[in-house]
């Protein structure tokens, strides 16, 4: 996965009576990701599993505060009876803008499949949450906090349920 966080200021335009100046951004931003992929196979059973998670959090007073994270994971297995594959991805971003306030977004997607002899199965799920809160501080003025988390996971299984032997 990859994640990024930044705090930026902006330039205030001047006029004939007042010079322009640079206003510092004030805030904190953080983000992180995790992804896990595992696969196993032997002559009777096989499977693949993936988990992907991303999170972002910002708290800002002035300027622009950004954080985002995204990750994905893929796993696959194969034996002479069939194949399995699973995939998961996640995304989260949080943003604060001095003029427009805080915002956040998250998503997660998954897919899984299995085919072959015997018993096959695949399943997955995703969960996301995104929150943003705006306030006012007597000293700093407008303030915003935003956070987002996206998580997804999937798994696939294939098992040969008939014994092999000499006919």
Short mmCIF file of C-alpha atoms in Angstrom, two decimals:
data_model
loop_
_atom_site.label_atom_id
_atom_site.label_comp_id
_atom_site.label_asym_id
_atom_site.label_seq_id
_atom_site.Cartn_x
_atom_site.Cartn_y
_atom_site.Cartn_z
CA UNK A 1 0.00 0.00 0.00
CA UNK A 2 0.94 3.63 -0.18
CA UNK A 3 0.06 6.56 2.02
CA UNK A 4 0.73 10.27 2.02
CA UNK A 5 0.11 13.19 4.39
CA UNK A 6 0.81 16.90 4.08
CA UNK A 7 0.15 20.32 5.58
CA UNK A 8 0.39 23.31 3.24
CA UNK A 9 0.00 27.06 3.50
CA UNK A 10 -1.04 29.50 0.81
CA UNK A 11 -0.07 32.86 -0.60
CA UNK A 12 -2.28 35.83 0.20
CA UNK A 13 -2.47 38.29 -2.70
CA UNK A 14 -1.51 41.86 -1.93
CA UNK A 15 -2.84 45.13 -3.26
CA UNK A 16 -1.55 48.71 -3.71
CA UNK A 17 -1.67 49.38 0.04
CA UNK A 18 -0.81 45.96 1.49
CA UNK A 19 1.97 43.62 0.36
CA UNK A 20 1.24 39.97 -0.32
CA UNK A 21 2.44 37.39 2.17
CA UNK A 22 2.65 33.66 2.70
CA UNK A 23 0.35 32.21 5.36
CA UNK A 24 1.60 29.04 7.03
CA UNK A 25 -0.58 25.96 7.19
CA UNK A 26 -1.36 24.70 10.69
CA UNK A 27 -2.45 21.16 11.35
CA UNK A 28 -1.49 17.52 11.62
CA UNK A 29 -2.09 14.71 9.15
CA UNK A 30 -1.44 10.98 9.21
CA UNK A 31 -2.26 7.93 7.14
CA UNK A 32 -1.42 4.25 6.97
CA UNK A 33 -2.14 1.04 5.09
CA UNK A 34 -1.96 -2.69 5.63
CA UNK A 35 -2.35 -5.54 3.16
CA UNK A 36 -2.00 -9.29 3.65
CA UNK A 37 -2.14 -12.08 1.07
CA UNK A 38 -1.78 -15.80 1.76
CA UNK A 39 -2.27 -18.91 -0.34
CA UNK A 40 -1.92 -22.64 0.29
CA UNK A 41 -2.34 -25.81 -1.75
CA UNK A 42 -1.79 -29.53 -1.38
CA UNK A 43 -3.19 -32.51 -3.28
CA UNK A 44 -6.63 -32.36 -1.61
CA UNK A 45 -7.41 -28.77 -0.57
CA UNK A 46 -6.30 -25.26 -1.47
CA UNK A 47 -7.23 -21.67 -0.79
CA UNK A 48 -6.34 -18.01 -1.00
CA UNK A 49 -6.98 -15.11 1.40
CA UNK A 50 -6.56 -11.33 1.20
CA UNK A 51 -7.09 -8.41 3.57
CA UNK A 52 -6.62 -4.74 2.73
CA UNK A 53 -6.97 -1.75 5.05
CA UNK A 54 -6.35 1.98 4.71
CA UNK A 55 -6.82 4.91 7.08
CA UNK A 56 -6.40 8.68 7.07
CA UNK A 57 -6.79 11.35 9.77
CA UNK A 58 -6.35 15.13 9.71
CA UNK A 59 -6.79 17.98 12.18
CA UNK A 60 -6.34 21.44 10.71
CA UNK A 61 -6.64 25.13 11.60
CA UNK A 62 -5.27 27.02 8.60
CA UNK A 63 -4.25 26.32 5.02
CA UNK A 64 -4.69 22.83 3.61
CA UNK A 65 -4.24 19.53 5.43
CA UNK A 66 -4.40 16.28 3.45
CA UNK A 67 -3.95 12.58 4.15
CA UNK A 68 -4.73 9.53 2.05
CA UNK A 69 -3.91 5.86 1.93
CA UNK A 70 -4.62 3.08 -0.53
CA UNK A 71 -3.66 -0.58 -0.62
CA UNK A 72 -4.51 -3.78 -2.41
CA UNK A 73 -3.71 -7.47 -2.07
CA UNK A 74 -3.96 -10.48 -4.39
CA UNK A 75 -3.52 -14.18 -3.68
CA UNK A 76 -4.00 -17.24 -5.87
CA UNK A 77 -3.46 -20.97 -5.66
CA UNK A 78 -3.54 -23.86 -8.11
CA UNK A 79 -3.31 -27.64 -8.05
CA UNK A 80 -4.33 -30.31 -10.53
CA UNK A 81 -7.94 -30.21 -9.29
CA UNK A 82 -8.62 -26.48 -9.70
CA UNK A 83 -7.69 -22.90 -8.85
CA UNK A 84 -8.61 -20.19 -6.36
CA UNK A 85 -8.01 -16.46 -6.35
CA UNK A 86 -8.90 -13.56 -4.09
CA UNK A 87 -8.42 -9.81 -4.28
CA UNK A 88 -9.07 -6.92 -1.89
CA UNK A 89 -8.45 -3.20 -2.05
CA UNK A 90 -9.12 -0.20 0.16
CA UNK A 91 -8.92 3.58 0.02
CA UNK A 92 -9.25 6.36 2.59
CA UNK A 93 -8.73 10.11 2.42
CA UNK A 94 -9.25 13.02 4.77
CA UNK A 95 -8.92 16.71 3.93
CA UNK A 96 -9.19 20.08 5.64
CA UNK A 97 -9.44 23.36 3.76
CA UNK A 98 -9.52 26.64 5.70
CA UNK A 99 -12.38 27.96 3.55
CA UNK A 100 -14.43 24.82 2.87
CA UNK A 101 -13.90 22.88 6.09
CA UNK A 102 -13.19 19.16 6.57
CA UNK A 103 -14.14 16.24 4.33
CA UNK A 104 -13.41 12.51 4.16
CA UNK A 105 -14.05 9.48 1.96
CA UNK A 106 -13.40 5.75 2.13
CA UNK A 107 -14.01 2.67 0.01
CA UNK A 108 -13.26 -1.03 -0.14
CA UNK A 109 -13.73 -3.65 -2.84
CA UNK A 110 -13.22 -7.41 -2.99
CA UNK A 111 -13.58 -10.36 -5.31
CA UNK A 112 -12.93 -14.06 -4.93
CA UNK A 113 -13.38 -17.13 -7.05
CA UNK A 114 -12.73 -20.85 -7.07
CA UNK A 115 -13.36 -23.58 -9.59
CA UNK A 116 -12.41 -27.18 -10.04
CA UNK A 117 -13.37 -30.66 -8.91
CA UNK A 118 -15.21 -31.26 -5.67
CA UNK A 119 -16.32 -28.46 -3.37
CA UNK A 120 -15.64 -24.79 -4.17
CA UNK A 121 -16.51 -21.64 -2.29
CA UNK A 122 -15.72 -17.95 -2.22
CA UNK A 123 -16.73 -15.08 0.01
CA UNK A 124 -15.74 -11.54 0.91
CA UNK A 125 -16.81 -8.37 2.59
CA UNK A 126 -15.98 -4.71 3.03
CA UNK A 127 -16.59 -2.00 5.63
CA UNK A 128 -15.97 1.72 5.43
CA UNK A 129 -16.44 4.70 7.71
CA UNK A 130 -15.76 8.38 7.09
CA UNK A 131 -16.39 11.26 9.49
CA UNK A 132 -15.78 15.01 9.42
CA UNK A 133 -16.37 17.60 12.13
CA UNK A 134 -16.04 21.36 11.99
CA UNK A 135 -15.59 23.74 14.92
CA UNK A 136 -14.42 27.19 15.85
CA UNK A 137 -11.58 28.14 18.17
CA UNK A 138 -11.41 31.68 19.61
CA UNK A 139 -7.66 31.81 19.06
CA UNK A 140 -7.24 29.94 15.78
CA UNK A 141 -10.59 30.51 14.12
CA UNK A 142 -12.08 27.72 12.01
CA UNK A 143 -10.92 24.21 12.78
CA UNK A 144 -11.68 20.87 11.16
CA UNK A 145 -11.09 17.22 11.96
CA UNK A 146 -11.72 14.40 9.48
CA UNK A 147 -10.98 10.70 9.39
CA UNK A 148 -11.68 7.70 7.18
CA UNK A 149 -11.07 3.94 7.24
CA UNK A 150 -11.65 1.43 4.45
CA UNK A 151 -11.26 -2.35 4.92
CA UNK A 152 -11.98 -5.31 2.67
CA UNK A 153 -11.24 -9.01 2.68
CA UNK A 154 -11.91 -12.12 0.63
CA UNK A 155 -11.22 -15.85 0.61
CA UNK A 156 -11.65 -18.75 -1.77
CA UNK A 157 -11.47 -22.54 -1.21
CA UNK A 158 -11.42 -25.63 -3.40
CA UNK A 159 -11.36 -29.20 -2.11
CA UNK A 160 -11.42 -32.53 -3.92
CA UNK A 161 -14.02 -34.63 -2.13
CA UNK A 162 -13.64 -37.92 -4.02
CA UNK A 163 -10.83 -40.37 -3.28
CA UNK A 164 -8.32 -41.05 -6.02
CA UNK A 165 -7.27 -44.62 -6.65
CA UNK A 166 -6.48 -47.22 -9.23
CA UNK A 167 -9.58 -48.02 -11.29
#
